[in-house]
Coordinates of C-alpha atoms in Angstrom, one line a residue:
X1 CA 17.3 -22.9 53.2
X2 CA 19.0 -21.5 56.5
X3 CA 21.1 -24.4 56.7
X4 CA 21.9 -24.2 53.2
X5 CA 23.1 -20.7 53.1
X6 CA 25.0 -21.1 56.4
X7 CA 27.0 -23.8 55.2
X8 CA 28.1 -21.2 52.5
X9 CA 29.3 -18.7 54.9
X10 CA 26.3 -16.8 54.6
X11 CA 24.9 -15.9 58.0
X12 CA 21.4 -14.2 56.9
X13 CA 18.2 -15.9 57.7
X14 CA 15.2 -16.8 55.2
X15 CA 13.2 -13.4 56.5
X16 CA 16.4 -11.0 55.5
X17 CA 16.9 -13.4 52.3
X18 CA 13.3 -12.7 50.9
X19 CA 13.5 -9.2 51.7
X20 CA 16.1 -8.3 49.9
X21 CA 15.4 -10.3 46.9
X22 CA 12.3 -8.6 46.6
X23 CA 14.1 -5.4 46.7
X24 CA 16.0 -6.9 43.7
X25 CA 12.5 -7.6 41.4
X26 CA 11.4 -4.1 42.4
X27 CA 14.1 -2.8 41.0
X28 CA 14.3 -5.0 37.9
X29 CA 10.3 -4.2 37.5
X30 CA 10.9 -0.5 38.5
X31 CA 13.8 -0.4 35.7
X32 CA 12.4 -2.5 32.7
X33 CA 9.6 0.2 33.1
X34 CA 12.3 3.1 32.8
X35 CA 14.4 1.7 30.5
X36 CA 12.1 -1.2 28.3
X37 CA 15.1 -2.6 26.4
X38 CA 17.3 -3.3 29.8
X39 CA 17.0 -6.8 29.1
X40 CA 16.6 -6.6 25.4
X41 CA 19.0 -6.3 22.4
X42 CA 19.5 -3.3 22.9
X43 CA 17.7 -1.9 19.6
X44 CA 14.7 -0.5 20.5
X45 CA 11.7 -2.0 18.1
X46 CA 14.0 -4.5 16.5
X47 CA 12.7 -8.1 16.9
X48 CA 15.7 -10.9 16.8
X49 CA 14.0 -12.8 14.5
X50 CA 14.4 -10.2 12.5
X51 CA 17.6 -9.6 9.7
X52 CA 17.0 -6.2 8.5
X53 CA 18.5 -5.0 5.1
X54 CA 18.3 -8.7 3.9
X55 CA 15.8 -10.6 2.5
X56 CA 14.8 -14.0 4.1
X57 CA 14.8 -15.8 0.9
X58 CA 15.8 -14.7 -2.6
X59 CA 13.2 -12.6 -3.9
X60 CA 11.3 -11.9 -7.5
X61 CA 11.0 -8.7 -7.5
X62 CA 13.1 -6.0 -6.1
X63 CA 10.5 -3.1 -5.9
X64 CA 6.8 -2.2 -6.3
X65 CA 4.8 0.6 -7.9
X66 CA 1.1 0.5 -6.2
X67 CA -1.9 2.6 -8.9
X68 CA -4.4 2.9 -6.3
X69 CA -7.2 3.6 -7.7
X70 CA -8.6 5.8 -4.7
X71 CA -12.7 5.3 -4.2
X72 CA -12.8 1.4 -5.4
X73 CA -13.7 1.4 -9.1
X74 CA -16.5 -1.3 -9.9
X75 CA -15.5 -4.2 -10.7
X76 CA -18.9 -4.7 -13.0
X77 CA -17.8 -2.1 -15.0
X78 CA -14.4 -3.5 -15.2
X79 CA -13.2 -7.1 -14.7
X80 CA -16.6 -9.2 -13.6
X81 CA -18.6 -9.4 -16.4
X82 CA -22.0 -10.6 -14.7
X83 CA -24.5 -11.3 -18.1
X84 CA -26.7 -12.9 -16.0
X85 CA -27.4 -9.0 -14.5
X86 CA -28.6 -7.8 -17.4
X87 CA -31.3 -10.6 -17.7
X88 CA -32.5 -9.5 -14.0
X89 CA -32.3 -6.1 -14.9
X90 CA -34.6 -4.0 -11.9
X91 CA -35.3 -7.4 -9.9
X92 CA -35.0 -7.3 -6.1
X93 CA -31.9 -8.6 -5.0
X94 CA -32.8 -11.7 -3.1
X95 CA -32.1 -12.3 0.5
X96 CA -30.5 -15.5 0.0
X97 CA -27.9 -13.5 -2.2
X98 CA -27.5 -11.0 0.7
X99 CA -27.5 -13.0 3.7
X100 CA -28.3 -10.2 5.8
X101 CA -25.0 -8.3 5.2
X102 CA -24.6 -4.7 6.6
X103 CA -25.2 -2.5 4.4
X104 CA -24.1 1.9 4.7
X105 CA -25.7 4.5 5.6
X106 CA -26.5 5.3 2.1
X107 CA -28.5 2.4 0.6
X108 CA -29.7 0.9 4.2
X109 CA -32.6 2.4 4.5
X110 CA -33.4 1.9 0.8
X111 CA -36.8 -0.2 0.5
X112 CA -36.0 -1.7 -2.6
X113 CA -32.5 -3.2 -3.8
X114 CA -33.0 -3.5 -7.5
X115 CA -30.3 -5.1 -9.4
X116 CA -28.6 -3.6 -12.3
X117 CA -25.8 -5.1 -15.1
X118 CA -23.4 -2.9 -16.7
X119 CA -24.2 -0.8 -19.4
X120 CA -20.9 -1.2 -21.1
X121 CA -20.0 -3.9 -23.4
X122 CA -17.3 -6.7 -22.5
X123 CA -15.3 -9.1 -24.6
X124 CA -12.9 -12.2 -23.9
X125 CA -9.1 -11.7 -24.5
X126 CA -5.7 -13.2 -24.2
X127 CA -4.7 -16.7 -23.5
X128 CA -6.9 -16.7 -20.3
X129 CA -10.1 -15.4 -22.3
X130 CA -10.6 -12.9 -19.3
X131 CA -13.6 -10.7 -19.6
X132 CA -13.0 -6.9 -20.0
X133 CA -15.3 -3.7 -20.3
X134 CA -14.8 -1.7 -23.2
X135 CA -13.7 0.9 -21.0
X136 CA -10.6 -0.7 -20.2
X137 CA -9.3 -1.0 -24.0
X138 CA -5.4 -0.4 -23.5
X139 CA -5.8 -2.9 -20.2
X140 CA -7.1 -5.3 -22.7
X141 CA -3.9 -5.6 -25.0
X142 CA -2.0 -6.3 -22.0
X143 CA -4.0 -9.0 -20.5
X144 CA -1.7 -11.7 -21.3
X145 CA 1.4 -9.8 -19.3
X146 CA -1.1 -9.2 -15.9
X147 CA -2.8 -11.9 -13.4
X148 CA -6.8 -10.5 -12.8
X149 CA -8.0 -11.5 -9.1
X150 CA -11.4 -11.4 -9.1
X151 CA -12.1 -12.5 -5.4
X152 CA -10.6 -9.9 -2.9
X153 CA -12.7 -9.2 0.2
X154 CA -12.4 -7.1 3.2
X155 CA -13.9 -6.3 6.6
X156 CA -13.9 -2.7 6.1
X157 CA -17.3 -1.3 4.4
X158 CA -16.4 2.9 4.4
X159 CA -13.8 4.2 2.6
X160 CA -11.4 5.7 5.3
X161 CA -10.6 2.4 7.2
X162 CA -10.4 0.4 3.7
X163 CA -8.4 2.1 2.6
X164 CA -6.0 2.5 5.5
X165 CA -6.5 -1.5 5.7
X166 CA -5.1 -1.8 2.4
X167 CA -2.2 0.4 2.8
X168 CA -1.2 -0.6 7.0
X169 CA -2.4 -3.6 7.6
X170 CA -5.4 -2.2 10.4
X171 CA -8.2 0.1 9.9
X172 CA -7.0 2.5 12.2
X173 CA -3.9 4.9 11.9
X174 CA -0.6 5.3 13.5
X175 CA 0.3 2.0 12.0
X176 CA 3.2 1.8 9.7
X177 CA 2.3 1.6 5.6
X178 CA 3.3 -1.1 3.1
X179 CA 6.1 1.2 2.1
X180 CA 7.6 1.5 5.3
X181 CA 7.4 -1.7 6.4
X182 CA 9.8 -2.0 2.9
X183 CA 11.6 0.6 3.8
X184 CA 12.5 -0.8 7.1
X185 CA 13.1 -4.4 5.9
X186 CA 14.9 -4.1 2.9
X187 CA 16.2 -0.3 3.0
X188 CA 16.6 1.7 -0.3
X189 CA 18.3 0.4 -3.5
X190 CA 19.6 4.4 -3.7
X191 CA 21.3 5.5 -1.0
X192 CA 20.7 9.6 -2.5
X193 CA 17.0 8.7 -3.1
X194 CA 14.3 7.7 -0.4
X195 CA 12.9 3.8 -0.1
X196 CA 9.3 5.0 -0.1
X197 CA 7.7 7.6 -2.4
X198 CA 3.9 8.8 -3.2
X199 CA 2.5 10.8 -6.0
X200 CA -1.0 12.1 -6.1
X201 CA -3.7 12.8 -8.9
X202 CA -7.1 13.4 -9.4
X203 CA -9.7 12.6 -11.9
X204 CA -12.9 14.7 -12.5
X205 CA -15.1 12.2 -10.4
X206 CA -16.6 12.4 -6.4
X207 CA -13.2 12.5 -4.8
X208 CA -12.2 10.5 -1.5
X209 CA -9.3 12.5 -0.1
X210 CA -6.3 10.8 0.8
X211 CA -4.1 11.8 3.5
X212 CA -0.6 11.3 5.2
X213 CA -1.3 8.6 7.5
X214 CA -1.6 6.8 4.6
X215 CA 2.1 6.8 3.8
X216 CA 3.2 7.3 7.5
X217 CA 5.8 5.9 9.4
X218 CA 3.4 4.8 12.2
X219 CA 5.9 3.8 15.1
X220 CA 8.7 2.5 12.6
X221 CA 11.7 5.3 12.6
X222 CA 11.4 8.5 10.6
X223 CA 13.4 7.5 8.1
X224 CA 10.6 5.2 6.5
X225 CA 8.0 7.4 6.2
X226 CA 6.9 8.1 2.6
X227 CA 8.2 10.8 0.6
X228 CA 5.4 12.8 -1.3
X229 CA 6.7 14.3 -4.8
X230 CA 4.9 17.4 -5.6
X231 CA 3.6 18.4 -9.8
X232 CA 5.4 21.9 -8.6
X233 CA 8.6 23.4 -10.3
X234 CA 10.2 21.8 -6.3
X235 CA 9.3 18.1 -6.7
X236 CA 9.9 18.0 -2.7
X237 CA 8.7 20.9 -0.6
X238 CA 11.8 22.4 0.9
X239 CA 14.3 20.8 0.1
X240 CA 16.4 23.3 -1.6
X241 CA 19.3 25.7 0.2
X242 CA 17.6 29.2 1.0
X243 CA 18.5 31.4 -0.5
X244 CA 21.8 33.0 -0.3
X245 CA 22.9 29.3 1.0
X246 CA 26.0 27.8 -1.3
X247 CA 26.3 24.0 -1.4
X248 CA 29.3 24.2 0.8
X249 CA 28.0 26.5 3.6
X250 CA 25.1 23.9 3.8
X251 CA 27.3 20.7 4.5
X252 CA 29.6 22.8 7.2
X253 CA 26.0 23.6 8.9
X254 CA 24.8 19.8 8.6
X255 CA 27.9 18.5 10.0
X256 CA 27.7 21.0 13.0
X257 CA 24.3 20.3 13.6
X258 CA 25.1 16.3 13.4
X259 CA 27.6 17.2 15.8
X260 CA 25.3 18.5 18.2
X261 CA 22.6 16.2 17.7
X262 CA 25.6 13.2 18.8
X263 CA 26.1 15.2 21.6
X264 CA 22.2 14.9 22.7
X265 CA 22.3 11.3 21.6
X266 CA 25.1 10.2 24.4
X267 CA 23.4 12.6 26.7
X268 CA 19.6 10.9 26.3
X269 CA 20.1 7.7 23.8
X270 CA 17.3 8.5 22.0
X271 CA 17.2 7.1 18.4
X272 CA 14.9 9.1 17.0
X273 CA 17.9 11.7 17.5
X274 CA 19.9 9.9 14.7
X275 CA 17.0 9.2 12.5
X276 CA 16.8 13.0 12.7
X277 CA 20.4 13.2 11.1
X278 CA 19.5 10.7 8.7
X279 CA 16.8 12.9 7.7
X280 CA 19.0 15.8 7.0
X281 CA 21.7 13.6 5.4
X282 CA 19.2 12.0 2.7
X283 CA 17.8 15.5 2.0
X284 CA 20.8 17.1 1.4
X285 CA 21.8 14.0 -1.1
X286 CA 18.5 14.4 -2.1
X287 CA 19.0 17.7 -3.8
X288 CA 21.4 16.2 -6.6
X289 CA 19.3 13.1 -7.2
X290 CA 15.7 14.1 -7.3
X291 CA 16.0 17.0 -10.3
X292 CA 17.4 13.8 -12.9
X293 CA 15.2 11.3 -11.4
X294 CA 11.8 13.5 -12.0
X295 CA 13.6 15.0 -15.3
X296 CA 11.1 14.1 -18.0
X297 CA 12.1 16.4 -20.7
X298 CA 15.0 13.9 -21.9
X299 CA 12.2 11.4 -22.8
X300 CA 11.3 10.9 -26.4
X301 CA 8.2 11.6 -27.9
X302 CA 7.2 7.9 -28.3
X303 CA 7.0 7.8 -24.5
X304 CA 5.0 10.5 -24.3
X305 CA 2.4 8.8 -27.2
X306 CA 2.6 5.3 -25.4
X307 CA 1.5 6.6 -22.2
X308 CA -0.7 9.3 -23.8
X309 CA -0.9 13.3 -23.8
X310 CA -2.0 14.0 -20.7
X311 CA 1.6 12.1 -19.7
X312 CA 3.1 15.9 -21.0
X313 CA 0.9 17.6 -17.8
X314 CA 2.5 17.1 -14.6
X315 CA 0.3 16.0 -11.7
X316 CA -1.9 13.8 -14.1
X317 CA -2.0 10.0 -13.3
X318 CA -0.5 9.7 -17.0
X319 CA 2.5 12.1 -15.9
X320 CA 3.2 10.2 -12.2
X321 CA 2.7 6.7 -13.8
X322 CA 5.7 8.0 -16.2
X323 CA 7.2 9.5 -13.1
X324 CA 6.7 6.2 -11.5
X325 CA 9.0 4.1 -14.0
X326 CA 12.1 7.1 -13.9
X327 CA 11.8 6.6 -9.8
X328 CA 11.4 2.6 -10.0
X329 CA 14.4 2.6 -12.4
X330 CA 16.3 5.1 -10.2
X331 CA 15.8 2.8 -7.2
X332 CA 13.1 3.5 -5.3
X333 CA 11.7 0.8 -3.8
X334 CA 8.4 1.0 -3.6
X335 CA 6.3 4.0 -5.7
X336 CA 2.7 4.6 -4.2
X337 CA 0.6 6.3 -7.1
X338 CA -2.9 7.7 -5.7
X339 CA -5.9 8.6 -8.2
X340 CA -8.6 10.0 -6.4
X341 CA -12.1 10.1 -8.1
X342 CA -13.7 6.2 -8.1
X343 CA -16.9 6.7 -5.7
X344 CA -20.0 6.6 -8.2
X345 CA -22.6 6.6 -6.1
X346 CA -25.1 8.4 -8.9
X347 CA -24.0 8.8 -12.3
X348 CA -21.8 5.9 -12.5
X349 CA -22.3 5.7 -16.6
X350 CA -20.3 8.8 -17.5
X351 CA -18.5 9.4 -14.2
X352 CA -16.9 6.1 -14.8
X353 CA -16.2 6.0 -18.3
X354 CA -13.8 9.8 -17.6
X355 CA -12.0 7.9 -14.4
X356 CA -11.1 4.8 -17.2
X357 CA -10.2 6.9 -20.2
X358 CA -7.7 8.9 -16.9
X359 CA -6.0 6.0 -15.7
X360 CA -6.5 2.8 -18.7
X361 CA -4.1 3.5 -21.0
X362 CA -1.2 5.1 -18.9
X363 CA -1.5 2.0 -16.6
X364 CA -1.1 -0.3 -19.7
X365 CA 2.0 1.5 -20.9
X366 CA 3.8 1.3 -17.5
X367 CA 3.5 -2.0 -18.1
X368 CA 4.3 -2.0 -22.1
X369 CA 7.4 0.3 -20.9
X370 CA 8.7 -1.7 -17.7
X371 CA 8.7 -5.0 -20.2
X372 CA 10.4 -3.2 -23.3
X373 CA 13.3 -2.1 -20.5
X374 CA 13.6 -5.4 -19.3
X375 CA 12.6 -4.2 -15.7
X376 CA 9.4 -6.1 -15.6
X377 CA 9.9 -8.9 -14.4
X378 CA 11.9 -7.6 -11.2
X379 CA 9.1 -4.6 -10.8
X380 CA 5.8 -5.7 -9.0
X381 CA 2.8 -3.7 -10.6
X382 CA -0.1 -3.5 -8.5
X383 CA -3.8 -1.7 -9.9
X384 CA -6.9 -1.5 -7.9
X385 CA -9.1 0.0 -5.1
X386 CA -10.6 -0.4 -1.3
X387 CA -13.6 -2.3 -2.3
X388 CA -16.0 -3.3 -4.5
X389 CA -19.3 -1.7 -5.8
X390 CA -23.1 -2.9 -5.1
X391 CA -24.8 -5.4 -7.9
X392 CA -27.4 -3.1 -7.0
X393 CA -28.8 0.3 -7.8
X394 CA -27.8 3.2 -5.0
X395 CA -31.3 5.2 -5.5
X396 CA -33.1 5.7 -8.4
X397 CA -32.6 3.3 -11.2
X398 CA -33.3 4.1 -15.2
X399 CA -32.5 2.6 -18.4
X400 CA -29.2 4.8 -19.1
X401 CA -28.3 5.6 -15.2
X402 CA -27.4 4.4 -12.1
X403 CA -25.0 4.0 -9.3
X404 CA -23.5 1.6 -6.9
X405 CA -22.6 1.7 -3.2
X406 CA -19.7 0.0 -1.0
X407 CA -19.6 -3.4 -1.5
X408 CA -16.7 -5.6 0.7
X409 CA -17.6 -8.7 -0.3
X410 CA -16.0 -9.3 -3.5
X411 CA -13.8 -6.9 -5.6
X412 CA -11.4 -7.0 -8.4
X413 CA -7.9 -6.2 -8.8
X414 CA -4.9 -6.9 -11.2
X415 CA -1.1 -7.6 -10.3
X416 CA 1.6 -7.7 -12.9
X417 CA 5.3 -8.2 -13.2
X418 CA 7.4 -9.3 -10.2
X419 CA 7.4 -13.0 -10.2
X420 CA 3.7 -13.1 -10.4
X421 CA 1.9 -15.9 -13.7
X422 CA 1.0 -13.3 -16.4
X423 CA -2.0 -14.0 -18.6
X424 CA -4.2 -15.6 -15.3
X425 CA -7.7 -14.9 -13.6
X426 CA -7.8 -16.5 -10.4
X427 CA -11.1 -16.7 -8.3
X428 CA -14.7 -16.3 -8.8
X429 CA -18.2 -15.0 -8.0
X430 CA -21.3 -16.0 -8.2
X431 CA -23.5 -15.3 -11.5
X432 CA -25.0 -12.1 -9.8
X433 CA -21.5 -10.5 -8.9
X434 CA -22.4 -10.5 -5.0
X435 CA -20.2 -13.2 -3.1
X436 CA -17.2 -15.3 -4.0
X437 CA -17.4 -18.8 -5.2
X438 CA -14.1 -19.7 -5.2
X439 CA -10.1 -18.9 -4.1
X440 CA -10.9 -15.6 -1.9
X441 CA -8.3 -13.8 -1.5
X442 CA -8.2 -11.4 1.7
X443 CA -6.2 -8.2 2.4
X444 CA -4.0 -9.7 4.5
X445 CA -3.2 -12.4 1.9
X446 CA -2.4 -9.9 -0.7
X447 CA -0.3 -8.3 1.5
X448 CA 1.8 -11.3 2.5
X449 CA 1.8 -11.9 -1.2
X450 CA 3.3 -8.8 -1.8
X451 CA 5.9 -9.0 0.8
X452 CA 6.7 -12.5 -0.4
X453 CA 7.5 -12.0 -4.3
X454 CA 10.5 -9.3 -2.2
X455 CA 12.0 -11.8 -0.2
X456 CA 10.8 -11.1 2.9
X457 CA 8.2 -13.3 4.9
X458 CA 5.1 -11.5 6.6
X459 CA 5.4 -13.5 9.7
X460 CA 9.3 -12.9 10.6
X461 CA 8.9 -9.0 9.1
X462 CA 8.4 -7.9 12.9
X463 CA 8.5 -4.4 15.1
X464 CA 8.6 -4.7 19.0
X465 CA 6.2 -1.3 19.8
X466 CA 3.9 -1.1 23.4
X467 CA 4.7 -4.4 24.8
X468 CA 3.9 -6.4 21.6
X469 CA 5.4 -7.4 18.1
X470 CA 3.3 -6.0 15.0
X471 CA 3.2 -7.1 11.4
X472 CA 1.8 -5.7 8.2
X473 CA -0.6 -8.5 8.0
X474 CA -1.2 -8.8 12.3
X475 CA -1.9 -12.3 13.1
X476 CA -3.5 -13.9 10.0
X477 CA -2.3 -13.7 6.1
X478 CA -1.3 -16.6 3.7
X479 CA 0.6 -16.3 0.4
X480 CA -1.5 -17.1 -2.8
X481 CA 0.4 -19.4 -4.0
X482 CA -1.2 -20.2 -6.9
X483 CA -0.5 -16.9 -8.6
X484 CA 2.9 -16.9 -8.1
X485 CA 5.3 -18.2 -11.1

């Protein structure tokens, strides 16, 4: 190498060469550890691969509204008609039916697991001859517009990481939400109205609480985090001018303050600085768009009957699912609906039958509305819970009472609109309602599902954060095909 480097005009020898190229590496090390996008793009988070604002293929549906049903609804009482139940009535579940699964706190130190069939009567409807409870009697004049999946599953056996695995992707928090990761792929369809939005209601059942990491950011900018809409005379919490505060004198202050804030910026090139400004910015548009988007007193009184009276009491899941189509319609692109009260543990008879008569037939005129507008098929409808409930009695089992615990491994939900097949039920369970025969479908695969009928593909939708890229559906996820038209 001497020789090499001499013949250059280069009079160092190999000990002086190594020692200053290992000053170089430090200082590469030292500054990719100061500065971790030295040798990137220069976009902090932004992955390459990724094209944001565009969708990777054309897409079949150009927003979502999500009806959690918060505290996973049974799907015996709902979807899974299981006959065969009834007939075994107070017979121990058998062990070959279990297979050892863990079971919760609640029912694990049971000593007996009888099984118990639904009380509630079902019938066959539509083109599909889907089973339905007679709880769900709206739902069941709609069954030829919505695809039933009868096999979901998940990992997640408590309600807190179920749920969060349902709305991030992981079962812990500070991970970004379905509606961020949107938010951050596509951007909003209103530029005066936020991407992500999330209305709340309770029914008169055991409540699981829900809570703002649920509709957080995680480590995706600001910007994307969900936007909760309050049943309040202020739809969003302080949004307004104070008071004494003219239109005008409020844009002058915004435009110093972004003034400042640029400032900071070329001082520290920190983007959150300008997802800061955004904020403001889309706030103070924000205080012309929101009062017509949530304005419901313009709708006529057929509305109102479709979606039912309670639709006339703000905060009720009849009122946000109504709220719901005015925001989809607006431009929002993606409308997170929570309904807190699904966890019959005890009771489940009459608890359940108040959550259905809540949520049934407001959830079938969303659907009846979106279709009548012609924004159905362009508006993904999404209606279901965590988990599924236990094909056994939780505690002490009578002829006209019972409940049901957690159950992970087999659940039912419904999707509608969106490019999805209407009038379908895809996968099964076994005859006792305890493990799927056929087509599982995991969270993850929903979720890439989701993501696919927008355009966008779960395995490009990427976020450089700690070292590592991270996706809504982590490393696994497949589209369902088959449900797709």
């Amino acid at each position: 190498m001497e020789k090499e480097l001499l013949n250059h005009g280069l009079h160092i020898n190999r000990r002086h060469f190594l020692s200053k190229m290992s000053i170089g590496l430090g200082s590469a090390a030292l500054g990719s550890l100061l500065i971790p996008d030295l040798f990137g793009s220069g976009k902090p988070g932004i992955d390459e691969e990724t094209a944001l604002g565009v969708p990777h293929f054309a897409p079949k549906a150009k927003r979502v509204i999500y009806l959690f049903q918060n505290g996973a609804p049974s799907q015996l009482e709902s979807f899974d008609f299981k006959p065969k139940l009834r007939d075994m009535w107070g017979e121990e579940l058998p062990e070959s039916i279990r297979q050892g699964q863990r079971l919760t706190g609640m029912t694990a130190s049971q000593s007996s697991f009888p099984m118990v069939g639904s009380i509630y009567d079902f019938q066959q409807y539509g083109q599909a001859r889907a089973w339905i409870s007679e709880l769900f009697p709206h739902t069941a004049k709609i069954v030829d517009d919505i695809c039933i999946i009868k096999s979901m599953h998940t990992e997640s056996i408590n309600h807190d990481p179920a749920l969060t695995f349902f709305q991030t992707g992981a079962q812990q928090g500070n991970r970004p939400s379905m509606g961020s990761w949107l938010s951050y792929g596509l951007g909003s369809e209103n530029s005066n109205l936020p991407a992500f939005t999330v209305l709340l209601s309770k029914g008169e059942g055991n409540g699981q609480g829900v809570y703002s990491k649920l509709w957080s950011n995680g480590f995706l900018p600001a910007t994307h985090q969900g936007v909760q809409f309050s049943n309040g005379e202020d739809p969003v919490l302080f949004l307004n001018n104070p008071e004494g505060m003219r239109k005008e004198e409020r844009r002058k202050m915004l435009d110093h303050l972004a003034a400042l804030n640029e400032h900071s910026f070329q001082k520290v090139g920190d983007p959150e600085i300008q997802t800061r400004v955004a904020q403001y910015e889309m706030a103070f548009r924000m205080q012309t768009a929101v009062p017509e988007a949530t304005d419901l007193s313009k709708e006529p009184d057929s509305i109102f009957e479709m979606y039912g009276e309670d639709s006339r009491k703000p905060g009720t899941f009849a009122a946000n699912c109504l709220l719901a189509r005015k925001l989809s319609e607006s431009g929002v692109r993606f409308v997170q609906l929570y309904h807190q009260g699904w966890d019959q543990h005890g009771n489940l008879p009459s608890e359940m039958a108040a959550q259905a008569k809540d949520v049934d037939q407001a959830s079938a005129a969303l659907i009846k509305d979106l279709k009548q507008r012609g924004l159905l098929e362009e508006t993904l409808v999404i209606w279901g819970g965590e988990f599924g409930r236990t094909n056994y009695s939780q505690g002490k089992l009578t002829q006209d009472n019972y409940g049901r615990d957690h159950h992970p491994r087999c659940f039912s939900i419904w999707m509608a609109g969106g490019g999805v097949k209407p009038g379908m039920v895809y996968g099964s369970t076994d005859e006792l309602g305890y493990n799927i025969t056929s087509n599982p479908v995991h969270v993850h695969d929903f979720q890439a599902t989701v993501l696919h009928q927008l355009g966008l593909d779960h395995e490009k939708l990427i976020y450089r954060h700690l070292g590592r890229k991270f996706r809504l559906t982590d490393v696994s996820g497949k589209v369902i095909k088959d449900i797709l038209a």
